[in-house]
Short mmCIF file of C-alpha atoms in Angstrom, two decimals:
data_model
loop_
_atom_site.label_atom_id
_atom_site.label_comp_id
_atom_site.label_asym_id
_atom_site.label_seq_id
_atom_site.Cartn_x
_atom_site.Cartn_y
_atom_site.Cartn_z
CA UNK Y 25 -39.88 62.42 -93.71
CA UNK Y 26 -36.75 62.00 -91.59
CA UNK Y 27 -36.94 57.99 -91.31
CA UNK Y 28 -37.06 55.22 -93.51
CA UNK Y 29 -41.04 54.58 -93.78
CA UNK Y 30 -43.12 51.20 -94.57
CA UNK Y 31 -46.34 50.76 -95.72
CA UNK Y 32 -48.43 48.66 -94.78
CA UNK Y 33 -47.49 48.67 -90.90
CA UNK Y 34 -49.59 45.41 -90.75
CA UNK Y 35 -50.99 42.64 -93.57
CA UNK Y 36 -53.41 39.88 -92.56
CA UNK Y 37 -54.01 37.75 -96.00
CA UNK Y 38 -54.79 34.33 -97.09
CA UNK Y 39 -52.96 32.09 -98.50
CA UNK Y 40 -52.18 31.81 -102.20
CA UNK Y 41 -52.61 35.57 -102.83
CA UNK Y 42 -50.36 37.91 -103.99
CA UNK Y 43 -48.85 40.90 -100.86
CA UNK Y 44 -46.93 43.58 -101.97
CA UNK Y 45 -44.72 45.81 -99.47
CA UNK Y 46 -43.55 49.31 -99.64
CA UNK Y 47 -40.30 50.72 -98.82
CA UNK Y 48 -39.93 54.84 -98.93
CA UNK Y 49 -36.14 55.90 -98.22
CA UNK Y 50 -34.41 58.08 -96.31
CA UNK Y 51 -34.03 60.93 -99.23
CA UNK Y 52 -30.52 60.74 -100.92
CA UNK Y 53 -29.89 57.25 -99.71
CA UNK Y 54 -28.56 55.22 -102.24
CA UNK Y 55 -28.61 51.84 -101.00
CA UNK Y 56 -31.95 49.71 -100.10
CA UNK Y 57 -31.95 46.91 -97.95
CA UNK Y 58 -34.86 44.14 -97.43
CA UNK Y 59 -34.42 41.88 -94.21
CA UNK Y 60 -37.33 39.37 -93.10
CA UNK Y 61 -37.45 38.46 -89.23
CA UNK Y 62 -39.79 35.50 -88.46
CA UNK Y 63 -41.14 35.42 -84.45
CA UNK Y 64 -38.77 35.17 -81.80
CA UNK Y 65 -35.49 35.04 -85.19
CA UNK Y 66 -33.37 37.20 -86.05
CA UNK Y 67 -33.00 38.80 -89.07
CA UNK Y 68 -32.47 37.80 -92.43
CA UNK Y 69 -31.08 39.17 -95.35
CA UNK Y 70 -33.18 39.07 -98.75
CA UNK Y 71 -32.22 41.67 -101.05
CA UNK Y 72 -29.90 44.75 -101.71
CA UNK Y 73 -30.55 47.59 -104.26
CA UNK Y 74 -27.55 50.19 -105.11
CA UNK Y 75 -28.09 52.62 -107.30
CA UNK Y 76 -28.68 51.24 -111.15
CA UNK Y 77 -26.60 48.25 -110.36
CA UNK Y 78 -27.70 45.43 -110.42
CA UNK Y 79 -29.70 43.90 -107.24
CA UNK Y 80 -27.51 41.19 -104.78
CA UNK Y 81 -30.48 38.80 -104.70
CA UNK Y 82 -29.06 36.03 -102.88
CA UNK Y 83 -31.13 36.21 -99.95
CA UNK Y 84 -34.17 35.58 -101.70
CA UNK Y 85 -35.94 32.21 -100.28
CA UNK Y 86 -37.40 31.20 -103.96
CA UNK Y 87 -38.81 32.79 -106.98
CA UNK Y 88 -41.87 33.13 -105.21
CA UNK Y 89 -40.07 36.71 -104.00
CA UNK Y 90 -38.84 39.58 -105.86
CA UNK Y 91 -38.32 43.54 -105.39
CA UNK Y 92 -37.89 46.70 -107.45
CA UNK Y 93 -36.67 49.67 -106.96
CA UNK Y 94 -36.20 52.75 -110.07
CA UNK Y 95 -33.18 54.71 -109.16
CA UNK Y 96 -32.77 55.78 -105.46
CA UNK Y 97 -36.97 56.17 -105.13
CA UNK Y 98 -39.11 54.10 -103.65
CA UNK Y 99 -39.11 50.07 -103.76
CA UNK Y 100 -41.75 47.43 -103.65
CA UNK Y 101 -41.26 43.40 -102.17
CA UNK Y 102 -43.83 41.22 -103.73
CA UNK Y 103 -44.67 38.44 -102.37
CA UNK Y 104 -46.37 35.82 -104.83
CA UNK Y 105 -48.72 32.81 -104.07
CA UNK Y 106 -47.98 33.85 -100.20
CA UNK Y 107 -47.42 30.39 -97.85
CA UNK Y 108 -47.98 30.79 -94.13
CA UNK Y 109 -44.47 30.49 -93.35
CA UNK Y 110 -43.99 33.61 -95.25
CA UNK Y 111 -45.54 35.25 -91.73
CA UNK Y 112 -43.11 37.51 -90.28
CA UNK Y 113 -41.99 41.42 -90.22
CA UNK Y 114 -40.47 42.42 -93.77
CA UNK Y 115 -37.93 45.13 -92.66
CA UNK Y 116 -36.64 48.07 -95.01
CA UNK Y 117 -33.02 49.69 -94.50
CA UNK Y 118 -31.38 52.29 -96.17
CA UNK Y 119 -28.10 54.12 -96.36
CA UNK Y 120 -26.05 57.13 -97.82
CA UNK Y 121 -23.66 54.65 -99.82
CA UNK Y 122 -22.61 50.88 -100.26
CA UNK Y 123 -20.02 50.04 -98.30
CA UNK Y 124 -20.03 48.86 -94.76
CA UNK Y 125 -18.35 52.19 -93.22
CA UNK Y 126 -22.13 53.37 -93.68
CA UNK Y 127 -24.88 52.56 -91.27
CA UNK Y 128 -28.10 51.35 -92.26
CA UNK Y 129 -31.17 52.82 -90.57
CA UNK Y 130 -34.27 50.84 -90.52
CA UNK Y 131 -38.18 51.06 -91.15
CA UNK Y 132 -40.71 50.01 -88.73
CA UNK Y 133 -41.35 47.04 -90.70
CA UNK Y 134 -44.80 45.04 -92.46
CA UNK Y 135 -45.75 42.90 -89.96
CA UNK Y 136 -47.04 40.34 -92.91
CA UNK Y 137 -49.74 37.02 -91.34
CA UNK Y 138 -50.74 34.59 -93.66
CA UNK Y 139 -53.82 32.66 -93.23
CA UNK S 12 -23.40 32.69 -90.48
CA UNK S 13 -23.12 35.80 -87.71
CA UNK S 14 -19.32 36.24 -86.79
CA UNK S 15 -20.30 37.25 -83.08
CA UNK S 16 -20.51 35.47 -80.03
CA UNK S 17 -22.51 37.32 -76.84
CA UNK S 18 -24.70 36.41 -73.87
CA UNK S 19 -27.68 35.45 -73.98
CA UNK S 20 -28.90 38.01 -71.57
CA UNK S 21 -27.85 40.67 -69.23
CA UNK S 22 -29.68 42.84 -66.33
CA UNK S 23 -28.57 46.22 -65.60
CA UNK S 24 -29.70 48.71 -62.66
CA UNK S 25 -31.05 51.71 -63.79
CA UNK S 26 -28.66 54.93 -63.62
CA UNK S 27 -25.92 52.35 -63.28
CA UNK S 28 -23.11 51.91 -66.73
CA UNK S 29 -24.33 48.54 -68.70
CA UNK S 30 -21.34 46.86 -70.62
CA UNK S 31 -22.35 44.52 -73.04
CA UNK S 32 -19.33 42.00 -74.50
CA UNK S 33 -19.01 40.60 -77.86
CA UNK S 34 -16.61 38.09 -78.95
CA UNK S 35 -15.56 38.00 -82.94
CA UNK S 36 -12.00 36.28 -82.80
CA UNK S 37 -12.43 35.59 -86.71
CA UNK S 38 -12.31 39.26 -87.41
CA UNK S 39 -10.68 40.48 -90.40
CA UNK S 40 -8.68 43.43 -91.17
CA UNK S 41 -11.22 45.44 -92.91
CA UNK S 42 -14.50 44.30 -91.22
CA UNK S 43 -16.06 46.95 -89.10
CA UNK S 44 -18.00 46.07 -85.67
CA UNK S 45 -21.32 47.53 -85.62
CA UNK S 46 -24.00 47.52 -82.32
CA UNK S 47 -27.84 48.29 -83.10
CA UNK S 48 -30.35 47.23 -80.80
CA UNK S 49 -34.37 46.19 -81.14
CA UNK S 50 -36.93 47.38 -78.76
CA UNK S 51 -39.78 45.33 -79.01
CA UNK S 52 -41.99 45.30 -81.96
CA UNK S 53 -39.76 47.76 -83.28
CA UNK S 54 -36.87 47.72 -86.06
CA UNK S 55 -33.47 48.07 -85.54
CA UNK S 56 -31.86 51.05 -83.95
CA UNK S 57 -28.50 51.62 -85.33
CA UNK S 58 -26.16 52.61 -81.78
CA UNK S 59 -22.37 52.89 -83.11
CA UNK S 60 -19.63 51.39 -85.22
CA UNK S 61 -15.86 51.52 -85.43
CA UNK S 62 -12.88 49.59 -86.81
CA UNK S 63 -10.44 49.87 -84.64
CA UNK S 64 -10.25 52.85 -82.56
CA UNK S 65 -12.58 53.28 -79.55
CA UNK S 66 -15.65 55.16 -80.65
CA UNK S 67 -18.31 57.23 -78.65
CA UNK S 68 -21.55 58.92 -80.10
CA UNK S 69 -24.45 60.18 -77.85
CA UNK S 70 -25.61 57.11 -77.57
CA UNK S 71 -22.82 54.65 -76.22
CA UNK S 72 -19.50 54.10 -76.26
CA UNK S 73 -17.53 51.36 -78.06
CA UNK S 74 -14.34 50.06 -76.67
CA UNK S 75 -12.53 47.47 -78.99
CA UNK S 76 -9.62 45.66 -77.99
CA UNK S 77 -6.29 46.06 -79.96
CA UNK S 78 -6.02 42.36 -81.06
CA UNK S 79 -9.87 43.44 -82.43
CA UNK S 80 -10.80 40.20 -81.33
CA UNK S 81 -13.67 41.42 -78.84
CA UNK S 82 -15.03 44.69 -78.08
CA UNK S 83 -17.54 46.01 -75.89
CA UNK S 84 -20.60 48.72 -75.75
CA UNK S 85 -21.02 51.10 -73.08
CA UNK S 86 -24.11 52.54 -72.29
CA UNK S 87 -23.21 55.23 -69.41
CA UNK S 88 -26.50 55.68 -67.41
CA UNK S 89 -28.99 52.84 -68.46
CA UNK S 90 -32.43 53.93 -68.02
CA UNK S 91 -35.90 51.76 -68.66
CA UNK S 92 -36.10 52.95 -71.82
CA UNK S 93 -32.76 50.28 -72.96
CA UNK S 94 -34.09 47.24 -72.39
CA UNK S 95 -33.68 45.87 -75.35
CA UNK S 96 -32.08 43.11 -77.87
CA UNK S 97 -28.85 44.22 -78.48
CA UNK S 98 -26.93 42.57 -81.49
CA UNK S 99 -23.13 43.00 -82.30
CA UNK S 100 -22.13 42.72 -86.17
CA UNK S 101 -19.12 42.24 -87.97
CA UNK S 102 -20.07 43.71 -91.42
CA UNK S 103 -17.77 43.11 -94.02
CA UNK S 104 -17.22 43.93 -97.86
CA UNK S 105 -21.11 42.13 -98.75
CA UNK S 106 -23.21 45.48 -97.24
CA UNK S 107 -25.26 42.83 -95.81
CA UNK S 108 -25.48 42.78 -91.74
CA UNK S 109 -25.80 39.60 -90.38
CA UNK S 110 -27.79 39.31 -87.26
CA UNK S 111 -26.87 36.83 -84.45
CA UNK S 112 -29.58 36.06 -81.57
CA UNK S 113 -28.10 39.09 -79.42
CA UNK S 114 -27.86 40.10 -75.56
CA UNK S 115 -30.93 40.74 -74.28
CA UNK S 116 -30.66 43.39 -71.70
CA UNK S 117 -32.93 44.30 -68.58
CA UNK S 118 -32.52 47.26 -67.26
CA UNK S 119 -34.73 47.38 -63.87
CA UNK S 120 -35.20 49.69 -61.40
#
């Protein structure tokens, strides 16, 4: 497709189980960005894939959340023993490169509701 | 922390230019100013960036000062369709864009 695409557009679970998001990029984008935006917030940072380097993590909330991504394919956010204040949109970005001379265009975004 | 300082909201009439401000007197040298904005429900739509020249895409326009201390967007004819959050970034070395609570525009009729 032309755009960054997310799947599931919406998740209704309970609490304590296990959600896990899907991120397909814009093809030949190298760089993968997760953001989370809780109601009425703005957005926040969680994790950033380039290429086979290793993933900036340091937007991660606890160890609770991780992500994966194989080369410049697709990547997954799993969200473990899910809390209700894990409720929010889980946004995908990608772009051509690193660097910040490169926009990042965005996925529709997992609206995610926890029981 | 977001870099950016803008109002909380704006109106525009429709047809007529909308001009949105941002402040980011912390700037540094090699940090690039970036606009996207956030229809409702939606996710971000990137508009334009620039570092220090003036900038304009189909979209907007982006006029930054020469200190690089402020800069603002331009959209030419506002129609219904901009309403919208619109957020101003400084994006630096990180990759990571750091959102700030934005100008929410009205554009009305």
């Amino acid at each position: 497709g032309a755009g960054v695409s997310q799947s599931p557009s919406n998740k209704v679970t309970e609490k304590g189980k296990d959600v896990e998001l899907r991120c397909d990029p814009i093809s030949g984008h190298t760089a993968l960005y997760w953001y989370r935006q809780r109601l009425g917030q703005g957005l926040e940072f969680l994790i950033y894939f380039q290429g086979n380097s290793a993933p900036d993590k340091s937007g991660l909330p606890s160890d609770r959340f991780s992500a994966e991504r194989t080369g410049e394919s697709v990547s997954t956010l799993t969200i473990q023993r899910t809390q209700q204040e894990d409720s929010a949109v889980y946004l995908c970005a990608t772009s051509r490169a690193s660097g910040p001379y490169n926009e990042q265009f965005f996925g529709p975004g997992t609206r995610l509701t926890v029981l | 922390d977001a870099k950016t300082t803008q109002p909380p909201s704006m109106d525009c009439a429709e047809g007529r230019a909308a001009n949105l401000p941002c402040n980011h007197s912390t700037i540094s040298g090699n940090e690039y100013v970036y606009w996207y904005r956030q229809i409702h429900s939606q996710g971000p739509q990137y508009i334009i960036h620039g570092l220090k020249n003036n900038e304009t895409n189909e979209m907007a326009s982006l006029i930054i000062t020469e200190d690089r201390k402020s800069s603002t967007l331009i959209l030419p004819h506002a129609t219904l369709r901009d309403t919208a959050v619109y957020y101003c970034i400084v994006r630096d070395y990180t990759d990571k864009l750091i959102f700030g609570t934005g100008t929410r525009l009205q554009v009305f009729p």
